[in-house]
Structure formats: structure tokens, C-alpha cells
Amino acid sequence: MIPRDEPFFFISGGRRLFGAWQGSDGPARFALLFCHPFGEEKKSSHRAFVETARALAAESVASLRFDMTGCGDSEGDFDRAGLPFWRADIAAAWAELSRRAGAASRALLGLRLGATLAADSLDRLEGVGALVLWQPVVDGKEEFDAELRRLLIQEMMTHGRSGTERRDLMAAFERGEHELELDGYPITPALYREIGGLRLAEKRARFPQRTGLLQFARRAPRIEAFAKGEPSIDARMIDVPLIWARTDFIPGATEGRRLAQEGVLPWLT
Amino acid sequence: MADLKPERPVTFVCDGLRLTGMLGEPVVERAVPARSETPRSSAGAVVLIHGWAGYRIGPHRMLLRAARRLNEIGFHTLRFDLRGRGDSEGDGPAVGLDEMIADSVAAVDFIKSESGAHRLVLAGICSGANVAIGAATLRHDVKELTLWSVLPFQPEARAGQRARRARHYLRQYLAKACQWQSWKRLLRGESSLRGAARTMAGDAAPLRDGRNLKDSDRNLMQAFAAWRGRALFVTGSLDPEGMAGREIFEPFCRERQMPARFHLVQGATHSYYDPAHEREVIDATLRWLQDKES
Amino acid sequence: MPDKSIEQTVKELMVERLFLKIAPEQIADDTEIMEELGVDSVSVFEIVVGLEESFGISFGDDEFRIETFRTPKSIADYVRRKLEGPQG
């Protein structure tokens, strides 16, 4: 019998963070920590994490989902948080997972920027038996660039055409002449620099022996090139809609089972 | 001295499914030195309902910030996940409007028993606003509704009015000069056109067994006409779907002499991405709720 | 590349990248993609990336025009212009 998940709060650096512990059907063989993506991607992907956690529970995998500072139900404002906070949050959540895991092997999973931050946290976490990267952000600066392009497309769709160029916008942003928000989440110059400086490849020396990479069904040359250059990474593809980007997609138990079976379990067992 | 008590996770049951939410309480008055706490009497209880594909935090955590502001002025709040959404139980892809309404009725029961409040308010955003209307019509004790970006109900939408309006507003957008003003402006646009695109695509609602999940077994406009209470409608001027809703509800309320206020947020899109728009929505809501008290 | 195949490639790319539950053949050259397929900015971004990969072209920041993305044919016309231009 799969136990119901337990919503609770725990503390990271004096801040209350939301967590949801999903126990497993019988003794857990593995305990998995989910690291969410950011901005509205976090909202869009929340249910996919829940369904995946419930499907994993039937496979003797317990899990902890949690919200980082300024995200989801956790304390703090997004524009006052940033990488130092989120690194500390992942460490606090890992400690919480470890406390609850008992004898189970522990693993770390992240989606998009959450995957990159999970990899970035490896040197601060003990006992990471497996790492699972779902559509990771390979290069923070390029990711921002892609986001800016998406914003130009938004502009086109609102006003008929894009009216500016990325380099002008970024120059104005860095001079403090323009505010930058991504779907209601303010981006500070400091956060831009922190995320822009993230390179997944720089973290791979610390990747555990079992590192999986799941690419959702879209071609992502950056991710493919990254995985290709690293033989220890087992890369797979799943034919599920982009769970972080789709605002009209409601994942159900079917998607949860697929994400668990194809996107987690291959690297735990 | 007043302290904001942290929200706490709560669960309650509807139709055998466990629903998850966050209960917020009014600020606590503290004696100095802080030895005892005296809960302030509740100004009322507000249930906040998210949109169709969202969960209890709402777009860019707007429901979380709204709840905290409500707690600061003395309200209990419950922002919860409808079944099949967020952390609640249920089969997400199969959940329809009537089930969401049932969940919201259960949420009102829950917060009523937790808070002891007599003044009960339902607040919703996007489809959550339609759910709020549907739930209020089943409760004689819910006498206030705050409706952000409410949509036309499906029968009215199908009547074609929505599509015509959306075309009208889309033409207005495209006619606008394309001058870059700020990053904010760029970000305001997305949902407005996306909404328009879907509106024009016709009935894009999800189906279960061939039935539109956004349909109700009841005639909700008829039920709303019989409801006795007051309502605040908030709409962004750059939200074609929301404006289509307003075009329906404004004359509807006027003809029935329903006490309703219509607040337009200039330049705002469906989800109020701009922080200034979000503030305006929450400020307008708080003022409206406090007007009642004064 | 013959013109006909550009339209076909555009349709295939849309079906694949936007998870459309229809066959490419069911999309007409003049299907209004935003109105009839409910395409949003995330979807257009996917189309842009797909076009760049498939045809080796590059969209300039000042080249995002809603007219370009109106139908498969208008997209194909844009691709043709790019292929015939200096970049192609």
C-alpha cells in the first residue's frame, strides 16, 4: 500500500521551506530528492513531480519534493534569493532526505535549472548514489539568451513584430536601465550573473557513477553534445510533452508512471 | 505588536479524495514582552482558487502573496489544490468543472470549521473564478466573490461572443505601434495573444468521454442570477478572454441589479505578470473587502 | 531544395515539435496556425529552433514578424528567402 505523502515545512538558513515526503510501498530501496526548475516552469512542472513521486512509491522509491527560497510555498522573495540561498536549500533538503531515508540509497534528480543546480551541489552533498538530470540547462548564459529570444517572440505575438535586439536589451539591463522579469519573476543583475556563470560541464568530474540524462522529445543540440562528450552519462529520450513549458498540459498517473519507469528507475537499479 | 503567523499545510477530504492546502491565519497581537498570544478575531475567511492548470500558489505565486496580505488585515485564508492538481489526490486529466466546484464547497466547509468565521469569501483566478461562482451558488453562507480574469462559461463562449471579442481585441493589439518601451511590456503580452489564439481556435477545452470538462451539469449563469451576494470583477485590459468575460458579466449583473464592481487593470494581461499589475489586483481586492467592513 | 518539400518539412516539424495529434498531411498550406492550432510563444520558439536546425538558417532578432508565422506557406516563403539570400 502506498502511503499518502506528508506535506511539512523544514528550515534552511532560518527560512521555512515547503517539503512533501512521499513514503514508499514497503521499505524504501532508494530515496530521491527532486530539485524543481525556476519561475513559472516550477508551477508548470509541479504536478509532474507529484505524479512521478507517487509512481516511484510503488517501486519502493521514497522521495522528497521541496520548494527553494522564494519559490512555491517557501518563504522568501524570488528577487532577494539567488544561488547561495538555493545551494543551501538543496543541502538542507538533502539532510532532511537523509534523515528520513533510513537504509535506502540516496539519489538526486533535477529538472532544467534544477538539474544544473543539483549537479552544482554535488560537492556539498554526501552519499549521492545516483544523479538524474531532466533536460538540464547546459550553459546558463545560453539559456538566458534563449529566454530572451522567447521574449522577443512574445513581443511579436503581442505587438505584431519584435522591436529590438537582444544585445541592446541586455546592455540596457546591465546598465540598470531596464527591468527584466520572466513571467512575473524579477531577475536581478546579480541573479543573471550567477545563473549566467553556470556550466554543467564544469561539474561532471563530480558526477556519480550512475548519472542519467533524460531529454524530452525535442532536439536539443546543446544537451546532445554535452552527453556525447561524456561516456559515463547515460542519455535517454522520453516522448512526453515539455512538462515545464506547457501551461495547458495536465499530467496524470500515466505520465507519472512513464516518467518514473523511463526517467528515473533506469538509473537507480 | 503584530506578527504574521506562518501558513500551515492542511488536508481535507472531498468525495473520498484528500485535498491539500495552506491555511493562513490573521496576524497575532503580541503583548510586550511577548509571553502570550491573542488571536485577533477573524475578519472573515477567504478561499483562494487557482486556475485550470495551476496549483495553490497561482501564477507567479500571486495567490500566496494575496493570502499574506489578507492575513495582515485579519482574514483567515485557504489556498488549496483542486483535485488532480498540485499535491491533491485525483486523476488530473479527467477532472471537470463540477468536481472543482465540489472541492471548493468542501474547502469552504473546512475553513469555516477551522476559523469559526461567519463572513465567507470565495476568490478565484481565471477558471478558478468560474469555479468560485459555481461554488457560491451552492452555498447560502458565501455572500462575497472576488473574481480575477473570470472567463465566460462554456455555453456563453460557444455562443460565439468570445471569439468575436477576441478577434476585436487582437486586431486592436496588432494595430498598436511596435515601440519598445520596457522589458515589462514585452512580458505582458504572452498570455493575451495565446488566449486570443485559443479563443479563435474555437472550443479548445479538454474532453472526457467526448464531454467538455469545462462544462457543468447545471446552468451556472442561471444559478448565478439567483445568488444573493456581492462580487468584485477584476480584468486586465490586454486580456482578450478576460475582457470577453467582462462583456458578459457586466450587463448580466447590471440587469439583475446585483451589487458588483468592475475593476479594469490597464495594460494587464490574463495572469498579471507585471508586479505593478499584481499589486493593483490585490490592493483593489483588499479595498473592496474592507469597504464592506467600514 | 524544391519548394514543395519546404512546406512539407515545416508541417512535419510542427507536428513533431508541438506534439500535434494530427498527421502533417492534415495541415493545409494556408492553415492559420495561431488561430487553428492554438500556437503560443513557446510553440513558435520551438518552430524557430526547428527551422534553424532543419534548414541551416538563422532568424535575426529584428526578423520576428507575426506575418511570417501565420501559415505553413508563409513560414516556407520566409525560409526560401533566407536560403536564396546571402546567408543561404
mmCIF file of N, CA and C in Angstrom, chain C:
data_model
loop_
_atom_site.group_PDB
_atom_site.id
_atom_site.type_symbol
_atom_site.label_atom_id
_atom_site.label_comp_id
_atom_site.label_asym_id
_atom_site.label_seq_id
_atom_site.Cartn_x
_atom_site.Cartn_y
_atom_site.Cartn_z
ATOM 1 N N MET C 1 16.662 22.783 -52.884
ATOM 2 C CA MET C 1 15.525 22.056 -52.312
ATOM 3 C C MET C 1 14.231 22.512 -52.991
ATOM 4 N N PRO C 2 13.429 21.600 -53.538
ATOM 5 C CA PRO C 2 12.196 22.013 -54.201
ATOM 6 C C PRO C 2 11.252 22.650 -53.182
ATOM 7 N N ASP C 3 10.484 23.647 -53.695
ATOM 8 C CA ASP C 3 9.591 24.382 -52.807
ATOM 9 C C ASP C 3 8.634 23.490 -52.037
ATOM 10 N N LYS C 4 8.093 22.507 -52.737
ATOM 11 C CA LYS C 4 7.078 21.655 -52.134
ATOM 12 C C LYS C 4 7.586 21.043 -50.835
ATOM 13 N N SER C 5 8.832 20.643 -50.835
ATOM 14 C CA SER C 5 9.337 19.950 -49.652
ATOM 15 C C SER C 5 9.560 20.907 -48.483
ATOM 16 N N ILE C 6 9.697 22.176 -48.747
ATOM 17 C CA ILE C 6 9.847 23.107 -47.620
ATOM 18 C C ILE C 6 8.549 23.155 -46.822
ATOM 19 N N GLU C 7 7.431 23.295 -47.521
ATOM 20 C CA GLU C 7 6.143 23.299 -46.822
ATOM 21 C C GLU C 7 5.969 21.983 -46.033
ATOM 22 N N GLN C 8 6.304 20.878 -46.694
ATOM 23 C CA GLN C 8 6.149 19.573 -46.050
ATOM 24 C C GLN C 8 7.042 19.475 -44.812
ATOM 25 N N THR C 9 8.265 19.926 -44.944
ATOM 26 C CA THR C 9 9.193 19.882 -43.807
ATOM 27 C C THR C 9 8.670 20.739 -42.658
ATOM 28 N N VAL C 10 8.125 21.895 -43.004
ATOM 29 C CA VAL C 10 7.578 22.778 -41.969
ATOM 30 C C VAL C 10 6.455 22.065 -41.215
ATOM 31 N N LYS C 11 5.583 21.401 -41.961
ATOM 32 C CA LYS C 11 4.448 20.717 -41.320
ATOM 33 C C LYS C 11 4.926 19.559 -40.437
ATOM 34 N N GLU C 12 5.886 18.808 -40.962
ATOM 35 C CA GLU C 12 6.404 17.681 -40.169
ATOM 36 C C GLU C 12 7.053 18.174 -38.884
ATOM 37 N N LEU C 13 7.778 19.242 -39.047
ATOM 38 C CA LEU C 13 8.464 19.828 -37.896
ATOM 39 C C LEU C 13 7.453 20.318 -36.850
ATOM 40 N N MET C 14 6.365 20.903 -37.314
ATOM 41 C CA MET C 14 5.348 21.388 -36.380
ATOM 42 C C MET C 14 4.690 20.229 -35.645
ATOM 43 N N VAL C 15 4.353 19.180 -36.363
ATOM 44 C CA VAL C 15 3.703 18.028 -35.736
ATOM 45 C C VAL C 15 4.618 17.408 -34.689
ATOM 46 N N GLU C 16 5.888 17.279 -35.048
ATOM 47 C CA GLU C 16 6.830 16.625 -34.142
ATOM 48 C C GLU C 16 7.117 17.491 -32.907
ATOM 49 N N ARG C 17 7.392 18.732 -33.145
ATOM 50 C CA ARG C 17 7.863 19.569 -32.046
ATOM 51 C C ARG C 17 6.748 20.138 -31.187
ATOM 52 N N LEU C 18 5.538 20.196 -31.741
ATOM 53 C CA LEU C 18 4.425 20.755 -30.972
ATOM 54 C C LEU C 18 3.492 19.662 -30.451
ATOM 55 N N PHE C 19 3.880 18.402 -30.639
ATOM 56 C CA PHE C 19 3.087 17.271 -30.149
ATOM 57 C C PHE C 19 1.657 17.327 -30.683
ATOM 58 N N LEU C 20 1.513 17.712 -31.946
ATOM 59 C CA LEU C 20 0.166 17.778 -32.523
ATOM 60 C C LEU C 20 -0.333 16.364 -32.781
ATOM 61 N N LYS C 21 -1.599 16.160 -32.489
ATOM 62 C CA LYS C 21 -2.169 14.818 -32.657
ATOM 63 C C LYS C 21 -2.780 14.665 -34.044
ATOM 64 N N ILE C 22 -2.142 15.195 -35.005
ATOM 65 C CA ILE C 22 -2.622 15.072 -36.380
ATOM 66 C C ILE C 22 -1.435 14.745 -37.282
ATOM 67 N N ALA C 23 -1.743 14.268 -38.496
ATOM 68 C CA ALA C 23 -0.678 13.978 -39.455
ATOM 69 C C ALA C 23 -0.298 15.267 -40.180
ATOM 70 N N PRO C 24 0.966 15.391 -40.595
ATOM 71 C CA PRO C 24 1.367 16.604 -41.322
ATOM 72 C C PRO C 24 0.462 16.875 -42.520
ATOM 73 N N GLU C 25 -0.020 15.805 -43.158
ATOM 74 C CA GLU C 25 -0.858 15.972 -44.345
ATOM 75 C C GLU C 25 -2.196 16.646 -44.023
ATOM 76 N N GLN C 26 -2.589 16.591 -42.767
ATOM 77 C CA GLN C 26 -3.867 17.213 -42.395
ATOM 78 C C GLN C 26 -3.746 18.730 -42.244
ATOM 79 N N ILE C 27 -2.531 19.211 -42.269
ATOM 80 C CA ILE C 27 -2.334 20.660 -42.174
ATOM 81 C C ILE C 27 -2.224 21.197 -43.602
ATOM 82 N N ALA C 28 -3.064 22.171 -43.914
ATOM 83 C CA ALA C 28 -3.019 22.763 -45.257
ATOM 84 C C ALA C 28 -1.934 23.835 -45.310
ATOM 85 N N ASP C 29 -1.532 24.166 -46.537
ATOM 86 C CA ASP C 29 -0.519 25.211 -46.682
ATOM 87 C C ASP C 29 -0.988 26.531 -46.076
ATOM 88 N N ASP C 30 -2.299 26.757 -46.131
ATOM 89 C CA ASP C 30 -2.810 28.041 -45.655
ATOM 90 C C ASP C 30 -3.524 27.932 -44.304
ATOM 91 N N THR C 31 -3.260 26.872 -43.562
ATOM 92 C CA THR C 31 -3.824 26.771 -42.206
ATOM 93 C C THR C 31 -3.293 27.919 -41.353
ATOM 94 N N GLU C 32 -4.205 28.636 -40.732
ATOM 95 C CA GLU C 32 -3.795 29.723 -39.834
ATOM 96 C C GLU C 32 -3.337 29.076 -38.525
ATOM 97 N N ILE C 33 -2.044 28.974 -38.333
ATOM 98 C CA ILE C 33 -1.565 28.106 -37.250
ATOM 99 C C ILE C 33 -1.878 28.661 -35.860
ATOM 100 N N MET C 34 -1.878 29.967 -35.727
ATOM 101 C CA MET C 34 -2.165 30.504 -34.392
ATOM 102 C C MET C 34 -3.641 30.381 -34.063
ATOM 103 N N GLU C 35 -4.471 30.591 -35.064
ATOM 104 C CA GLU C 35 -5.906 30.516 -34.813
ATOM 105 C C GLU C 35 -6.377 29.075 -34.721
ATOM 106 N N GLU C 36 -5.873 28.243 -35.627
ATOM 107 C CA GLU C 36 -6.444 26.899 -35.716
ATOM 108 C C GLU C 36 -5.702 25.870 -34.877
ATOM 109 N N LEU C 37 -4.438 26.117 -34.610
ATOM 110 C CA LEU C 37 -3.672 25.144 -33.833
ATOM 111 C C LEU C 37 -3.345 25.659 -32.431
ATOM 112 N N GLY C 38 -3.765 26.869 -32.105
ATOM 113 C CA GLY C 38 -3.552 27.392 -30.751
ATOM 114 C C GLY C 38 -2.084 27.541 -30.395
ATOM 115 N N VAL C 39 -1.280 27.925 -31.375
ATOM 116 C CA VAL C 39 0.162 28.030 -31.149
ATOM 117 C C VAL C 39 0.479 29.224 -30.237
ATOM 118 N N ASP C 40 1.331 29.020 -29.249
ATOM 119 C CA ASP C 40 1.729 30.106 -28.357
ATOM 120 C C ASP C 40 3.221 30.412 -28.537
ATOM 121 N N SER C 41 3.771 31.285 -27.704
ATOM 122 C CA SER C 41 5.151 31.723 -27.923
ATOM 123 C C SER C 41 6.154 30.591 -27.715
ATOM 124 N N VAL C 42 5.841 29.694 -26.778
ATOM 125 C CA VAL C 42 6.735 28.545 -26.576
ATOM 126 C C VAL C 42 6.757 27.697 -27.847
ATOM 127 N N SER C 43 5.591 27.537 -28.455
ATOM 128 C CA SER C 43 5.495 26.748 -29.679
ATOM 129 C C SER C 43 6.238 27.426 -30.831
ATOM 130 N N VAL C 44 6.065 28.742 -30.943
ATOM 131 C CA VAL C 44 6.768 29.451 -32.021
ATOM 132 C C VAL C 44 8.280 29.332 -31.823
ATOM 133 N N PHE C 45 8.705 29.422 -30.578
ATOM 134 C CA PHE C 45 10.131 29.250 -30.284
ATOM 135 C C PHE C 45 10.601 27.886 -30.775
ATOM 136 N N GLU C 46 9.802 26.862 -30.513
ATOM 137 C CA GLU C 46 10.147 25.516 -30.980
ATOM 138 C C GLU C 46 10.228 25.468 -32.505
ATOM 139 N N ILE C 47 9.282 26.129 -33.157
ATOM 140 C CA ILE C 47 9.283 26.150 -34.620
ATOM 141 C C ILE C 47 10.544 26.851 -35.121
ATOM 142 N N VAL C 48 10.884 27.966 -34.494
ATOM 143 C CA VAL C 48 12.073 28.732 -34.912
ATOM 144 C C VAL C 48 13.326 27.864 -34.790
ATOM 145 N N VAL C 49 13.475 27.219 -33.647
ATOM 146 C CA VAL C 49 14.664 26.376 -33.437
ATOM 147 C C VAL C 49 14.680 25.236 -34.465
ATOM 148 N N GLY C 50 13.505 24.656 -34.704
ATOM 149 C CA GLY C 50 13.410 23.571 -35.680
ATOM 150 C C GLY C 50 13.772 24.022 -37.075
ATOM 151 N N LEU C 51 13.302 25.195 -37.472
ATOM 152 C CA LEU C 51 13.623 25.719 -38.799
ATOM 153 C C LEU C 51 15.125 25.969 -38.928
ATOM 154 N N GLU C 52 15.708 26.509 -37.888
ATOM 155 C CA GLU C 52 17.138 26.817 -37.936
ATOM 156 C C GLU C 52 17.960 25.539 -38.066
ATOM 157 N N GLU C 53 17.520 24.514 -37.342
ATOM 158 C CA GLU C 53 18.252 23.238 -37.422
ATOM 159 C C GLU C 53 18.049 22.559 -38.774
ATOM 160 N N SER C 54 16.806 22.556 -39.239
ATOM 161 C CA SER C 54 16.490 21.808 -40.450
ATOM 162 C C SER C 54 17.051 22.458 -41.707
ATOM 163 N N PHE C 55 17.059 23.788 -41.745
ATOM 164 C CA PHE C 55 17.447 24.479 -42.973
ATOM 165 C C PHE C 55 18.779 25.221 -42.857
ATOM 166 N N GLY C 56 19.370 25.197 -41.683
ATOM 167 C CA GLY C 56 20.652 25.879 -41.523
ATOM 168 C C GLY C 56 20.538 27.389 -41.674
ATOM 169 N N ILE C 57 19.378 27.925 -41.332
ATOM 170 C CA ILE C 57 19.202 29.378 -41.418
ATOM 171 C C ILE C 57 19.224 29.963 -40.010
ATOM 172 N N SER C 58 19.214 31.274 -39.931
ATOM 173 C CA SER C 58 19.219 31.916 -38.625
ATOM 174 C C SER C 58 18.265 33.111 -38.630
ATOM 175 N N PHE C 59 17.371 33.146 -37.668
ATOM 176 C CA PHE C 59 16.455 34.289 -37.532
ATOM 177 C C PHE C 59 17.181 35.420 -36.827
ATOM 178 N N GLY C 60 17.202 36.580 -37.418
ATOM 179 C CA GLY C 60 17.732 37.749 -36.722
ATOM 180 C C GLY C 60 16.707 38.249 -35.725
ATOM 181 N N ASP C 61 17.184 38.941 -34.695
ATOM 182 C CA ASP C 61 16.257 39.431 -33.666
ATOM 183 C C ASP C 61 15.186 40.350 -34.245
ATOM 184 N N ASP C 62 15.546 41.059 -35.305
ATOM 185 C CA ASP C 62 14.583 42.011 -35.870
ATOM 186 C C ASP C 62 13.716 41.370 -36.958
ATOM 187 N N GLU C 63 13.798 40.049 -37.077
ATOM 188 C CA GLU C 63 13.047 39.383 -38.145
ATOM 189 C C GLU C 63 11.803 38.653 -37.644
ATOM 190 N N PHE C 64 11.492 38.811 -36.390
ATOM 191 C CA PHE C 64 10.285 38.158 -35.878
ATOM 192 C C PHE C 64 9.074 39.009 -36.238
ATOM 193 N N ARG C 65 8.329 38.526 -37.231
ATOM 194 C CA ARG C 65 7.121 39.219 -37.699
ATOM 195 C C ARG C 65 5.969 38.231 -37.624
ATOM 196 N N ILE C 66 4.849 38.688 -37.130
ATOM 197 C CA ILE C 66 3.731 37.757 -36.967
ATOM 198 C C ILE C 66 3.271 37.213 -38.318
ATOM 199 N N GLU C 67 3.444 37.996 -39.382
ATOM 200 C CA GLU C 67 3.047 37.536 -40.713
ATOM 201 C C GLU C 67 3.820 36.283 -41.116
ATOM 202 N N THR C 68 5.084 36.223 -40.680
ATOM 203 C CA THR C 68 5.925 35.077 -41.049
ATOM 204 C C THR C 68 5.349 33.773 -40.506
ATOM 205 N N PHE C 69 4.748 33.860 -39.338
ATOM 206 C CA PHE C 69 4.321 32.634 -38.664
ATOM 207 C C PHE C 69 2.812 32.385 -38.812
ATOM 208 N N ARG C 70 2.216 33.009 -39.827
ATOM 209 C CA ARG C 70 0.770 32.896 -39.955
ATOM 210 C C ARG C 70 0.344 31.522 -40.485
ATOM 211 N N THR C 71 1.029 31.030 -41.493
ATOM 212 C CA THR C 71 0.651 29.741 -42.117
ATOM 213 C C THR C 71 1.916 28.966 -42.468
ATOM 214 N N PRO C 72 1.793 27.647 -42.746
ATOM 215 C CA PRO C 72 2.969 26.898 -43.212
ATOM 216 C C PRO C 72 3.575 27.535 -44.472
ATOM 217 N N LYS C 73 2.716 28.055 -45.325
ATOM 218 C CA LYS C 73 3.232 28.659 -46.552
ATOM 219 C C LYS C 73 4.039 29.926 -46.253
ATOM 220 N N SER C 74 3.538 30.750 -45.345
ATOM 221 C CA SER C 74 4.272 31.984 -45.043
ATOM 222 C C SER C 74 5.615 31.653 -44.380
ATOM 223 N N ILE C 75 5.634 30.600 -43.589
ATOM 224 C CA ILE C 75 6.907 30.184 -42.989
ATOM 225 C C ILE C 75 7.849 29.695 -44.093
ATOM 226 N N ALA C 76 7.299 28.878 -44.998
ATOM 227 C CA ALA C 76 8.134 28.338 -46.087
ATOM 228 C C ALA C 76 8.652 29.466 -46.975
ATOM 229 N N ASP C 77 7.820 30.471 -47.211
ATOM 230 C CA ASP C 77 8.273 31.622 -48.016
ATOM 231 C C ASP C 77 9.463 32.306 -47.353
ATOM 232 N N TYR C 78 9.376 32.444 -46.040
ATOM 233 C CA TYR C 78 10.487 33.064 -45.308
ATOM 234 C C TYR C 78 11.755 32.222 -45.466
ATOM 235 N N VAL C 79 11.589 30.903 -45.295
ATOM 236 C CA VAL C 79 12.745 30.001 -45.423
ATOM 237 C C VAL C 79 13.362 30.134 -46.819
ATOM 238 N N ARG C 80 12.508 30.178 -47.831
ATOM 239 C CA ARG C 80 13.011 30.318 -49.211
ATOM 240 C C ARG C 80 13.814 31.602 -49.366
ATOM 241 N N ARG C 81 13.279 32.682 -48.823
ATOM 242 C CA ARG C 81 14.000 33.958 -48.934
ATOM 243 C C ARG C 81 15.353 33.873 -48.247
ATOM 244 N N LYS C 82 15.376 33.214 -47.100
ATOM 245 C CA LYS C 82 16.654 33.089 -46.374
ATOM 246 C C LYS C 82 17.640 32.220 -47.155
ATOM 247 N N LEU C 83 17.110 31.139 -47.741
ATOM 248 C CA LEU C 83 18.003 30.240 -48.478
ATOM 249 C C LEU C 83 18.550 30.907 -49.737
ATOM 250 N N GLU C 84 17.733 31.777 -50.309
ATOM 251 C CA GLU C 84 18.187 32.462 -51.516
ATOM 252 C C GLU C 84 19.069 33.655 -51.191
ATOM 253 N N GLY C 85 18.988 34.130 -49.987
ATOM 254 C CA GLY C 85 19.745 35.323 -49.601
ATOM 255 C C GLY C 85 21.199 34.997 -49.345
ATOM 256 N N PRO C 86 21.936 35.998 -48.890
ATOM 257 C CA PRO C 86 23.367 35.845 -48.685
ATOM 258 C C PRO C 86 23.709 34.699 -47.725
ATOM 259 N N GLN C 87 22.803 34.533 -46.705
ATOM 260 C CA GLN C 87 23.096 33.507 -45.712
ATOM 261 C C GLN C 87 22.971 32.110 -46.302
ATOM 262 N N GLY C 88 21.962 31.932 -47.212
ATOM 263 C CA GLY C 88 21.727 30.628 -47.785
ATOM 264 C C GLY C 88 22.834 30.264 -48.726
#
